[in-house]
JSON list of C-alpha atoms in Angstrom, two decimals:
[
{"chain": "A", "resi": 1, "resn": "MET", "atom": "CA", "xyz": [-37.78, -39.83, 41.42]},
{"chain": "A", "resi": 2, "resn": "LYS", "atom": "CA", "xyz": [-41.21, -41.04, 42.48]},
{"chain": "A", "resi": 3, "resn": "LEU", "atom": "CA", "xyz": [-42.36, -44.62, 43.03]},
{"chain": "A", "resi": 4, "resn": "THR", "atom": "CA", "xyz": [-46.11, -45.31, 43.27]},
{"chain": "A", "resi": 5, "resn": "CYS", "atom": "CA", "xyz": [-47.77, -48.63, 44.06]},
{"chain": "A", "resi": 6, "resn": "LEU", "atom": "CA", "xyz": [-50.63, -49.23, 41.63]},
{"chain": "A", "resi": 7, "resn": "SER", "atom": "CA", "xyz": [-52.01, -52.38, 43.24]},
{"chain": "A", "resi": 8, "resn": "ALA", "atom": "CA", "xyz": [-55.61, -52.11, 44.38]},
{"chain": "A", "resi": 9, "resn": "SER", "atom": "CA", "xyz": [-55.36, -54.53, 47.28]},
{"chain": "A", "resi": 10, "resn": "GLY", "atom": "CA", "xyz": [-54.79, -53.16, 50.74]},
{"chain": "A", "resi": 11, "resn": "GLY", "atom": "CA", "xyz": [-51.31, -52.82, 52.14]},
{"chain": "A", "resi": 12, "resn": "GLY", "atom": "CA", "xyz": [-49.66, -52.06, 48.82]},
{"chain": "A", "resi": 13, "resn": "GLY", "atom": "CA", "xyz": [-50.51, -55.22, 46.95]},
{"chain": "A", "resi": 14, "resn": "GLY", "atom": "CA", "xyz": [-48.40, -58.30, 46.82]},
{"chain": "A", "resi": 15, "resn": "SER", "atom": "CA", "xyz": [-51.09, -60.91, 47.47]},
{"chain": "A", "resi": 16, "resn": "TYR", "atom": "CA", "xyz": [-51.28, -64.05, 45.33]},
{"chain": "A", "resi": 17, "resn": "TYR", "atom": "CA", "xyz": [-54.47, -63.02, 43.53]},
{"chain": "A", "resi": 18, "resn": "SER", "atom": "CA", "xyz": [-53.65, -59.33, 43.30]},
{"chain": "A", "resi": 19, "resn": "PRO", "atom": "CA", "xyz": [-49.86, -59.02, 42.89]},
{"chain": "A", "resi": 20, "resn": "ALA", "atom": "CA", "xyz": [-48.01, -55.75, 43.06]},
{"chain": "A", "resi": 21, "resn": "SER", "atom": "CA", "xyz": [-47.33, -53.32, 40.23]},
{"chain": "A", "resi": 22, "resn": "HIS", "atom": "CA", "xyz": [-45.50, -50.00, 40.50]},
{"chain": "A", "resi": 23, "resn": "LEU", "atom": "CA", "xyz": [-45.07, -46.81, 38.52]},
{"chain": "A", "resi": 24, "resn": "LEU", "atom": "CA", "xyz": [-41.60, -45.27, 38.54]},
{"chain": "A", "resi": 25, "resn": "GLU", "atom": "CA", "xyz": [-41.31, -41.63, 37.45]},
{"chain": "A", "resi": 26, "resn": "LEU", "atom": "CA", "xyz": [-37.71, -40.74, 36.71]},
{"chain": "A", "resi": 27, "resn": "GLU", "atom": "CA", "xyz": [-36.24, -37.74, 34.87]},
{"chain": "A", "resi": 28, "resn": "GLY", "atom": "CA", "xyz": [-39.56, -37.03, 33.17]},
{"chain": "A", "resi": 29, "resn": "PHE", "atom": "CA", "xyz": [-40.09, -40.64, 32.06]},
{"chain": "A", "resi": 30, "resn": "ARG", "atom": "CA", "xyz": [-42.67, -43.11, 33.34]},
{"chain": "A", "resi": 31, "resn": "PHE", "atom": "CA", "xyz": [-41.73, -46.76, 33.81]},
{"chain": "A", "resi": 32, "resn": "LEU", "atom": "CA", "xyz": [-44.30, -49.40, 34.68]},
{"chain": "A", "resi": 33, "resn": "LEU", "atom": "CA", "xyz": [-42.65, -52.05, 36.85]},
{"chain": "A", "resi": 34, "resn": "ASP", "atom": "CA", "xyz": [-44.50, -55.30, 36.12]},
{"chain": "A", "resi": 35, "resn": "CYS", "atom": "CA", "xyz": [-48.07, -55.70, 34.92]},
{"chain": "A", "resi": 36, "resn": "PRO", "atom": "CA", "xyz": [-49.51, -58.88, 36.47]},
{"chain": "A", "resi": 37, "resn": "ILE", "atom": "CA", "xyz": [-53.12, -59.97, 36.13]},
{"chain": "A", "resi": 38, "resn": "ASP", "atom": "CA", "xyz": [-55.54, -59.65, 39.03]},
{"chain": "A", "resi": 39, "resn": "LEU", "atom": "CA", "xyz": [-57.48, -62.92, 39.30]},
{"chain": "A", "resi": 40, "resn": "SER", "atom": "CA", "xyz": [-59.38, -62.07, 42.48]},
{"chain": "A", "resi": 41, "resn": "ALA", "atom": "CA", "xyz": [-62.71, -61.67, 40.64]},
{"chain": "A", "resi": 42, "resn": "LEU", "atom": "CA", "xyz": [-62.67, -65.39, 39.77]},
{"chain": "A", "resi": 43, "resn": "ALA", "atom": "CA", "xyz": [-63.57, -66.11, 43.40]},
{"chain": "A", "resi": 44, "resn": "VAL", "atom": "CA", "xyz": [-67.24, -65.28, 42.75]},
{"chain": "A", "resi": 45, "resn": "PHE", "atom": "CA", "xyz": [-67.74, -67.24, 39.52]},
{"chain": "A", "resi": 46, "resn": "ALA", "atom": "CA", "xyz": [-68.94, -70.84, 39.53]},
{"chain": "A", "resi": 47, "resn": "PRO", "atom": "CA", "xyz": [-66.53, -73.41, 38.06]},
{"chain": "A", "resi": 48, "resn": "VAL", "atom": "CA", "xyz": [-67.54, -75.42, 35.00]},
{"chain": "A", "resi": 49, "resn": "PRO", "atom": "CA", "xyz": [-69.04, -77.88, 34.63]},
{"chain": "A", "resi": 50, "resn": "LEU", "atom": "CA", "xyz": [-71.14, -77.46, 37.77]},
{"chain": "A", "resi": 51, "resn": "ALA", "atom": "CA", "xyz": [-73.92, -79.79, 38.88]},
{"chain": "A", "resi": 52, "resn": "GLY", "atom": "CA", "xyz": [-76.47, -78.61, 41.42]},
{"chain": "A", "resi": 53, "resn": "ASP", "atom": "CA", "xyz": [-76.53, -75.42, 43.45]},
{"chain": "A", "resi": 54, "resn": "ALA", "atom": "CA", "xyz": [-73.85, -72.82, 42.69]},
{"chain": "A", "resi": 55, "resn": "GLY", "atom": "CA", "xyz": [-73.89, -71.69, 46.32]},
{"chain": "A", "resi": 56, "resn": "GLY", "atom": "CA", "xyz": [-74.42, -68.04, 45.43]},
{"chain": "A", "resi": 57, "resn": "LEU", "atom": "CA", "xyz": [-71.64, -68.01, 42.84]},
{"chain": "A", "resi": 58, "resn": "ILE", "atom": "CA", "xyz": [-72.27, -66.38, 39.48]},
{"chain": "A", "resi": 59, "resn": "ARG", "atom": "CA", "xyz": [-72.99, -68.75, 36.60]},
{"chain": "A", "resi": 60, "resn": "ALA", "atom": "CA", "xyz": [-71.47, -66.74, 33.76]},
{"chain": "A", "resi": 61, "resn": "VAL", "atom": "CA", "xyz": [-68.31, -66.13, 31.78]},
{"chain": "A", "resi": 62, "resn": "PRO", "atom": "CA", "xyz": [-65.89, -64.49, 34.24]},
{"chain": "A", "resi": 63, "resn": "ARG", "atom": "CA", "xyz": [-64.72, -60.93, 34.10]},
{"chain": "A", "resi": 64, "resn": "TYR", "atom": "CA", "xyz": [-61.26, -59.75, 35.14]},
{"chain": "A", "resi": 65, "resn": "TRP", "atom": "CA", "xyz": [-59.99, -56.58, 36.79]},
{"chain": "A", "resi": 66, "resn": "LEU", "atom": "CA", "xyz": [-58.41, -54.16, 34.35]},
{"chain": "A", "resi": 67, "resn": "PRO", "atom": "CA", "xyz": [-54.83, -53.48, 35.51]},
{"chain": "A", "resi": 68, "resn": "ALA", "atom": "CA", "xyz": [-54.59, -50.34, 37.63]},
{"chain": "A", "resi": 69, "resn": "ALA", "atom": "CA", "xyz": [-51.97, -49.03, 35.21]},
{"chain": "A", "resi": 70, "resn": "ALA", "atom": "CA", "xyz": [-54.75, -48.41, 32.68]},
{"chain": "A", "resi": 71, "resn": "LYS", "atom": "CA", "xyz": [-56.01, -45.54, 34.85]},
{"chain": "A", "resi": 72, "resn": "ALA", "atom": "CA", "xyz": [-52.52, -44.19, 35.50]},
{"chain": "A", "resi": 73, "resn": "GLY", "atom": "CA", "xyz": [-52.16, -42.92, 31.94]},
{"chain": "A", "resi": 74, "resn": "GLY", "atom": "CA", "xyz": [-49.54, -43.86, 29.37]},
{"chain": "A", "resi": 75, "resn": "VAL", "atom": "CA", "xyz": [-46.05, -45.02, 30.19]},
{"chain": "A", "resi": 76, "resn": "ASP", "atom": "CA", "xyz": [-42.80, -44.86, 28.25]},
{"chain": "A", "resi": 77, "resn": "ALA", "atom": "CA", "xyz": [-41.68, -48.40, 29.02]},
{"chain": "A", "resi": 78, "resn": "VAL", "atom": "CA", "xyz": [-42.68, -51.51, 30.93]},
{"chain": "A", "resi": 79, "resn": "ILE", "atom": "CA", "xyz": [-39.95, -53.36, 32.81]},
{"chain": "A", "resi": 80, "resn": "VAL", "atom": "CA", "xyz": [-40.93, -56.92, 33.65]},
{"chain": "A", "resi": 81, "resn": "SER", "atom": "CA", "xyz": [-39.20, -58.96, 36.35]},
{"chain": "A", "resi": 82, "resn": "SER", "atom": "CA", "xyz": [-40.94, -62.32, 35.86]},
{"chain": "A", "resi": 83, "resn": "ALA", "atom": "CA", "xyz": [-43.25, -64.28, 33.58]},
{"chain": "A", "resi": 84, "resn": "THR", "atom": "CA", "xyz": [-46.23, -63.62, 35.86]},
{"chain": "A", "resi": 85, "resn": "GLY", "atom": "CA", "xyz": [-45.36, -59.93, 35.79]},
{"chain": "A", "resi": 86, "resn": "MET", "atom": "CA", "xyz": [-46.44, -59.69, 32.15]},
{"chain": "A", "resi": 87, "resn": "LEU", "atom": "CA", "xyz": [-49.79, -61.53, 32.28]},
{"chain": "A", "resi": 88, "resn": "GLY", "atom": "CA", "xyz": [-51.80, -58.30, 32.39]},
{"chain": "A", "resi": 89, "resn": "LEU", "atom": "CA", "xyz": [-50.00, -56.61, 29.48]},
{"chain": "A", "resi": 90, "resn": "PRO", "atom": "CA", "xyz": [-52.47, -57.59, 26.70]},
{"chain": "A", "resi": 91, "resn": "PHE", "atom": "CA", "xyz": [-55.12, -55.53, 28.52]},
{"chain": "A", "resi": 92, "resn": "LEU", "atom": "CA", "xyz": [-52.95, -52.43, 28.10]},
{"chain": "A", "resi": 93, "resn": "THR", "atom": "CA", "xyz": [-51.00, -52.64, 24.87]},
{"chain": "A", "resi": 94, "resn": "GLY", "atom": "CA", "xyz": [-54.03, -51.80, 22.73]},
{"chain": "A", "resi": 95, "resn": "LEU", "atom": "CA", "xyz": [-54.84, -48.62, 24.68]},
{"chain": "A", "resi": 96, "resn": "PRO", "atom": "CA", "xyz": [-53.87, -45.23, 23.15]},
{"chain": "A", "resi": 97, "resn": "GLY", "atom": "CA", "xyz": [-51.56, -44.34, 26.04]},
{"chain": "A", "resi": 98, "resn": "PHE", "atom": "CA", "xyz": [-49.53, -47.49, 25.44]},
{"chain": "A", "resi": 99, "resn": "ALA", "atom": "CA", "xyz": [-49.30, -47.37, 21.64]},
{"chain": "A", "resi": 100, "resn": "ASN", "atom": "CA", "xyz": [-45.58, -46.57, 21.62]},
{"chain": "A", "resi": 101, "resn": "THR", "atom": "CA", "xyz": [-44.64, -48.31, 24.85]},
{"chain": "A", "resi": 102, "resn": "LYS", "atom": "CA", "xyz": [-41.72, -50.73, 24.82]},
{"chain": "A", "resi": 103, "resn": "VAL", "atom": "CA", "xyz": [-41.68, -53.81, 27.03]},
{"chain": "A", "resi": 104, "resn": "TYR", "atom": "CA", "xyz": [-38.37, -55.09, 28.40]},
{"chain": "A", "resi": 105, "resn": "VAL", "atom": "CA", "xyz": [-38.22, -58.65, 29.72]},
{"chain": "A", "resi": 106, "resn": "THR", "atom": "CA", "xyz": [-35.70, -61.48, 29.70]},
{"chain": "A", "resi": 107, "resn": "GLU", "atom": "CA", "xyz": [-35.91, -63.95, 26.82]},
{"chain": "A", "resi": 108, "resn": "VAL", "atom": "CA", "xyz": [-36.89, -66.86, 29.08]},
{"chain": "A", "resi": 109, "resn": "ALA", "atom": "CA", "xyz": [-39.55, -64.89, 30.98]},
{"chain": "A", "resi": 110, "resn": "ALA", "atom": "CA", "xyz": [-41.03, -63.69, 27.68]},
{"chain": "A", "resi": 111, "resn": "LYS", "atom": "CA", "xyz": [-41.41, -67.26, 26.39]},
{"chain": "A", "resi": 112, "resn": "ILE", "atom": "CA", "xyz": [-42.86, -68.58, 29.64]},
{"chain": "A", "resi": 113, "resn": "GLY", "atom": "CA", "xyz": [-45.16, -65.56, 29.99]},
{"chain": "A", "resi": 114, "resn": "LYS", "atom": "CA", "xyz": [-46.55, -66.06, 26.49]},
{"chain": "A", "resi": 115, "resn": "LEU", "atom": "CA", "xyz": [-47.29, -69.72, 27.25]},
{"chain": "A", "resi": 116, "resn": "MET", "atom": "CA", "xyz": [-49.02, -68.75, 30.51]},
{"chain": "A", "resi": 117, "resn": "MET", "atom": "CA", "xyz": [-51.18, -66.16, 28.75]},
{"chain": "A", "resi": 118, "resn": "GLU", "atom": "CA", "xyz": [-52.20, -68.71, 26.12]},
{"chain": "A", "resi": 119, "resn": "GLU", "atom": "CA", "xyz": [-53.06, -71.22, 28.87]},
{"chain": "A", "resi": 120, "resn": "LEU", "atom": "CA", "xyz": [-55.20, -68.59, 30.59]},
{"chain": "A", "resi": 121, "resn": "VAL", "atom": "CA", "xyz": [-57.09, -67.92, 27.36]},
{"chain": "A", "resi": 122, "resn": "GLU", "atom": "CA", "xyz": [-57.67, -71.65, 26.90]},
{"chain": "A", "resi": 123, "resn": "MET", "atom": "CA", "xyz": [-59.04, -71.90, 30.45]},
{"chain": "A", "resi": 124, "resn": "HIS", "atom": "CA", "xyz": [-61.33, -68.95, 29.76]},
{"chain": "A", "resi": 125, "resn": "CYS", "atom": "CA", "xyz": [-62.57, -70.66, 26.59]},
{"chain": "A", "resi": 126, "resn": "GLU", "atom": "CA", "xyz": [-63.97, -73.46, 28.76]},
{"chain": "A", "resi": 127, "resn": "PHE", "atom": "CA", "xyz": [-66.33, -70.92, 30.32]},
{"chain": "A", "resi": 128, "resn": "VAL", "atom": "CA", "xyz": [-67.24, -69.54, 26.89]},
{"chain": "A", "resi": 129, "resn": "ARG", "atom": "CA", "xyz": [-68.03, -73.01, 25.56]},
{"chain": "A", "resi": 130, "resn": "TYR", "atom": "CA", "xyz": [-70.23, -73.66, 28.59]},
{"chain": "A", "resi": 131, "resn": "TYR", "atom": "CA", "xyz": [-72.05, -70.32, 28.91]},
{"chain": "A", "resi": 132, "resn": "GLY", "atom": "CA", "xyz": [-71.82, -68.90, 25.40]},
{"chain": "A", "resi": 133, "resn": "SER", "atom": "CA", "xyz": [-69.66, -66.21, 23.85]},
{"chain": "A", "resi": 134, "resn": "ASP", "atom": "CA", "xyz": [-68.59, -63.22, 25.90]},
{"chain": "A", "resi": 135, "resn": "THR", "atom": "CA", "xyz": [-68.91, -59.65, 24.63]},
{"chain": "A", "resi": 136, "resn": "ASP", "atom": "CA", "xyz": [-67.93, -56.16, 25.72]},
{"chain": "A", "resi": 137, "resn": "VAL", "atom": "CA", "xyz": [-71.58, -55.46, 26.57]},
{"chain": "A", "resi": 138, "resn": "SER", "atom": "CA", "xyz": [-72.20, -55.56, 30.32]},
{"chain": "A", "resi": 139, "resn": "PRO", "atom": "CA", "xyz": [-74.15, -58.70, 31.28]},
{"chain": "A", "resi": 140, "resn": "LYS", "atom": "CA", "xyz": [-77.23, -58.49, 33.51]},
{"chain": "A", "resi": 141, "resn": "TRP", "atom": "CA", "xyz": [-75.37, -59.60, 36.63]},
{"chain": "A", "resi": 142, "resn": "MET", "atom": "CA", "xyz": [-73.29, -56.40, 36.42]},
{"chain": "A", "resi": 143, "resn": "GLU", "atom": "CA", "xyz": [-76.36, -54.20, 36.83]},
{"chain": "A", "resi": 144, "resn": "GLY", "atom": "CA", "xyz": [-77.83, -52.74, 40.02]},
{"chain": "A", "resi": 145, "resn": "LYS", "atom": "CA", "xyz": [-78.35, -54.99, 43.02]},
{"chain": "A", "resi": 146, "resn": "GLU", "atom": "CA", "xyz": [-76.58, -58.01, 41.57]},
{"chain": "A", "resi": 147, "resn": "PHE", "atom": "CA", "xyz": [-73.40, -56.01, 40.95]},
{"chain": "A", "resi": 148, "resn": "ASN", "atom": "CA", "xyz": [-73.44, -54.63, 44.49]},
{"chain": "A", "resi": 149, "resn": "GLU", "atom": "CA", "xyz": [-73.80, -58.17, 45.81]},
{"chain": "A", "resi": 150, "resn": "LEU", "atom": "CA", "xyz": [-70.84, -59.20, 43.63]},
{"chain": "A", "resi": 151, "resn": "MET", "atom": "CA", "xyz": [-68.67, -56.45, 45.10]},
{"chain": "A", "resi": 152, "resn": "SER", "atom": "CA", "xyz": [-69.68, -57.51, 48.59]},
{"chain": "A", "resi": 153, "resn": "MET", "atom": "CA", "xyz": [-68.72, -61.11, 47.84]},
{"chain": "A", "resi": 154, "resn": "LEU", "atom": "CA", "xyz": [-65.36, -60.02, 46.43]},
{"chain": "A", "resi": 155, "resn": "GLN", "atom": "CA", "xyz": [-64.58, -57.93, 49.48]},
{"chain": "A", "resi": 156, "resn": "LYS", "atom": "CA", "xyz": [-65.28, -60.88, 51.76]},
{"chain": "A", "resi": 157, "resn": "ALA", "atom": "CA", "xyz": [-63.43, -63.40, 49.60]},
{"chain": "A", "resi": 158, "resn": "VAL", "atom": "CA", "xyz": [-60.20, -61.72, 48.62]},
{"chain": "A", "resi": 159, "resn": "ILE", "atom": "CA", "xyz": [-59.94, -57.95, 48.61]},
{"chain": "A", "resi": 160, "resn": "GLU", "atom": "CA", "xyz": [-60.81, -55.11, 50.92]},
{"chain": "A", "resi": 161, "resn": "ASP", "atom": "CA", "xyz": [-60.84, -51.86, 49.01]},
{"chain": "A", "resi": 162, "resn": "LYS", "atom": "CA", "xyz": [-61.96, -52.36, 45.41]},
{"chain": "A", "resi": 163, "resn": "GLU", "atom": "CA", "xyz": [-64.06, -49.51, 44.11]},
{"chain": "A", "resi": 164, "resn": "ASN", "atom": "CA", "xyz": [-67.57, -50.27, 42.84]},
{"chain": "A", "resi": 165, "resn": "ASP", "atom": "CA", "xyz": [-66.55, -49.60, 39.27]},
{"chain": "A", "resi": 166, "resn": "SER", "atom": "CA", "xyz": [-68.07, -51.94, 36.70]},
{"chain": "A", "resi": 167, "resn": "ALA", "atom": "CA", "xyz": [-65.87, -50.42, 33.99]},
{"chain": "A", "resi": 168, "resn": "SER", "atom": "CA", "xyz": [-62.87, -52.05, 35.67]},
{"chain": "A", "resi": 169, "resn": "LEU", "atom": "CA", "xyz": [-64.33, -55.54, 35.15]},
{"chain": "A", "resi": 170, "resn": "VAL", "atom": "CA", "xyz": [-63.56, -56.52, 31.57]},
{"chain": "A", "resi": 171, "resn": "PRO", "atom": "CA", "xyz": [-63.54, -59.65, 29.38]},
{"chain": "A", "resi": 172, "resn": "LEU", "atom": "CA", "xyz": [-60.28, -61.53, 29.09]},
{"chain": "A", "resi": 173, "resn": "TYR", "atom": "CA", "xyz": [-57.97, -60.70, 26.21]},
{"chain": "A", "resi": 174, "resn": "SER", "atom": "CA", "xyz": [-57.74, -62.91, 23.12]},
{"chain": "A", "resi": 175, "resn": "LEU", "atom": "CA", "xyz": [-54.91, -64.80, 21.41]},
{"chain": "A", "resi": 176, "resn": "GLY", "atom": "CA", "xyz": [-54.75, -61.92, 18.93]},
{"chain": "A", "resi": 177, "resn": "ASN", "atom": "CA", "xyz": [-54.24, -59.46, 21.79]},
{"chain": "A", "resi": 178, "resn": "ILE", "atom": "CA", "xyz": [-51.39, -61.64, 23.06]},
{"chain": "A", "resi": 179, "resn": "GLU", "atom": "CA", "xyz": [-49.68, -61.55, 19.66]},
{"chain": "A", "resi": 180, "resn": "ASP", "atom": "CA", "xyz": [-50.05, -57.76, 19.48]},
{"chain": "A", "resi": 181, "resn": "CYS", "atom": "CA", "xyz": [-48.59, -57.52, 22.97]},
{"chain": "A", "resi": 182, "resn": "MET", "atom": "CA", "xyz": [-45.60, -59.71, 22.10]},
{"chain": "A", "resi": 183, "resn": "HIS", "atom": "CA", "xyz": [-44.77, -57.43, 19.16]},
{"chain": "A", "resi": 184, "resn": "LYS", "atom": "CA", "xyz": [-43.98, -54.71, 21.70]},
{"chain": "A", "resi": 185, "resn": "VAL", "atom": "CA", "xyz": [-41.67, -56.95, 23.71]},
{"chain": "A", "resi": 186, "resn": "GLN", "atom": "CA", "xyz": [-37.92, -56.47, 23.47]},
{"chain": "A", "resi": 187, "resn": "PRO", "atom": "CA", "xyz": [-36.40, -59.63, 24.97]},
{"chain": "A", "resi": 188, "resn": "VAL", "atom": "CA", "xyz": [-32.99, -59.25, 26.59]},
{"chain": "A", "resi": 189, "resn": "LYS", "atom": "CA", "xyz": [-30.33, -61.59, 27.91]},
{"chain": "A", "resi": 190, "resn": "TYR", "atom": "CA", "xyz": [-29.02, -61.51, 31.45]},
{"chain": "A", "resi": 191, "resn": "ALA", "atom": "CA", "xyz": [-26.33, -58.83, 31.89]},
{"chain": "A", "resi": 192, "resn": "GLU", "atom": "CA", "xyz": [-27.18, -57.36, 28.48]},
{"chain": "A", "resi": 193, "resn": "GLU", "atom": "CA", "xyz": [-27.21, -53.57, 28.56]},
{"chain": "A", "resi": 194, "resn": "VAL", "atom": "CA", "xyz": [-30.02, -51.87, 26.66]},
{"chain": "A", "resi": 195, "resn": "CYS", "atom": "CA", "xyz": [-30.06, -48.15, 25.96]},
{"chain": "A", "resi": 196, "resn": "PHE", "atom": "CA", "xyz": [-33.46, -46.53, 26.46]},
{"chain": "A", "resi": 197, "resn": "ASN", "atom": "CA", "xyz": [-34.12, -43.28, 24.61]},
{"chain": "A", "resi": 198, "resn": "GLY", "atom": "CA", "xyz": [-30.44, -42.35, 24.77]},
{"chain": "A", "resi": 199, "resn": "ILE", "atom": "CA", "xyz": [-30.83, -41.41, 28.44]},
{"chain": "A", "resi": 200, "resn": "PHE", "atom": "CA", "xyz": [-30.95, -44.60, 30.52]},
{"chain": "A", "resi": 201, "resn": "MET", "atom": "CA", "xyz": [-29.13, -47.91, 30.47]},
{"chain": "A", "resi": 202, "resn": "LEU", "atom": "CA", "xyz": [-31.22, -50.91, 31.48]},
{"chain": "A", "resi": 203, "resn": "LYS", "atom": "CA", "xyz": [-29.69, -54.19, 32.59]},
{"chain": "A", "resi": 204, "resn": "ALA", "atom": "CA", "xyz": [-31.34, -57.37, 33.88]},
{"chain": "A", "resi": 205, "resn": "SER", "atom": "CA", "xyz": [-29.62, -59.70, 36.33]},
{"chain": "A", "resi": 206, "resn": "SER", "atom": "CA", "xyz": [-30.85, -63.08, 37.52]},
{"chain": "A", "resi": 207, "resn": "SER", "atom": "CA", "xyz": [-32.85, -62.89, 40.74]},
{"chain": "A", "resi": 208, "resn": "GLY", "atom": "CA", "xyz": [-32.15, -66.55, 41.46]},
{"chain": "A", "resi": 209, "resn": "LEU", "atom": "CA", "xyz": [-35.81, -67.26, 42.21]},
{"chain": "A", "resi": 210, "resn": "GLU", "atom": "CA", "xyz": [-37.35, -68.79, 39.08]},
{"chain": "A", "resi": 211, "resn": "LEU", "atom": "CA", "xyz": [-36.49, -69.28, 35.42]},
{"chain": "A", "resi": 212, "resn": "GLY", "atom": "CA", "xyz": [-36.39, -65.91, 33.70]},
{"chain": "A", "resi": 213, "resn": "ASN", "atom": "CA", "xyz": [-36.88, -63.87, 36.87]},
{"chain": "A", "resi": 214, "resn": "SER", "atom": "CA", "xyz": [-34.70, -60.81, 37.12]},
{"chain": "A", "resi": 215, "resn": "THR", "atom": "CA", "xyz": [-33.76, -57.70, 39.01]},
{"chain": "A", "resi": 216, "resn": "TRP", "atom": "CA", "xyz": [-33.25, -54.58, 36.92]},
{"chain": "A", "resi": 217, "resn": "ALA", "atom": "CA", "xyz": [-30.74, -51.77, 37.13]},
{"chain": "A", "resi": 218, "resn": "ILE", "atom": "CA", "xyz": [-31.69, -48.39, 35.62]},
{"chain": "A", "resi": 219, "resn": "LYS", "atom": "CA", "xyz": [-28.75, -46.03, 35.26]},
{"chain": "A", "resi": 220, "resn": "ALA", "atom": "CA", "xyz": [-28.62, -42.57, 33.73]},
{"chain": "A", "resi": 221, "resn": "LEU", "atom": "CA", "xyz": [-26.03, -42.12, 30.99]}
]
C-alpha cells in the first residue's frame, strides 16, 4: 500500500484555498481520495465590477489550477469524502486516463457538490459577461514577463511552491462538463457496502462534520 499527497501547497496541502487530495495505491489499483478545486489563483484577479485602479490585479477572466491528479495518470476510482471534495472532478472526468473511472460519494454530498459546482460556474460567468468569453487559447497576460509576475504574486498571496507551468492554469469547466462528471458518480447511502471490481468492499460512514461528509472503509474480499 502506498499513499501519496497530491496537493501542491507546502506541508502536504490542507489549506482553505488549496485543500488536500491523495492517491492510494492498493493491490495494483489506484484510488484518488477526494478531488477538490484549488482556488488560490483567484487571489490575483480583480473582482467585477471594479471601478478605478486594480492595484496590480489582473483584469481578465480567471484561470484555475488543474488538479494535481491530472498529472498523476489515470485512476481506477475516486472516493469522495465531502461535497467540496468533488469540486475539481469536472476537470478530470473528460481526460483519457479517467474515461472509465467510477466516482463513489454519498447521495447527500453528491447533490450538494453538484449545486456548488453550478454556483461556481455562475460566478465565473460574471467574469465572462464583464470581460468577454474565455477560450482555451492562452491570453496575453500568461506570456513572458506578465506570467512571471503572476506567479510571484501567487507565491506571496497564498502558495509557496507552485511550478511556473502555464499549462496548469486552465479555464473553468462548463455546465456540460458537470453533467458528464455526474454520469460517472455512483451515489451511496451511509453504511451501504459497495463491491469494487470484485476485490474490495467500500463502505461510507458519517463523519459527523457536515451533511454528506463521510469516512470510508476499504476492505479486501
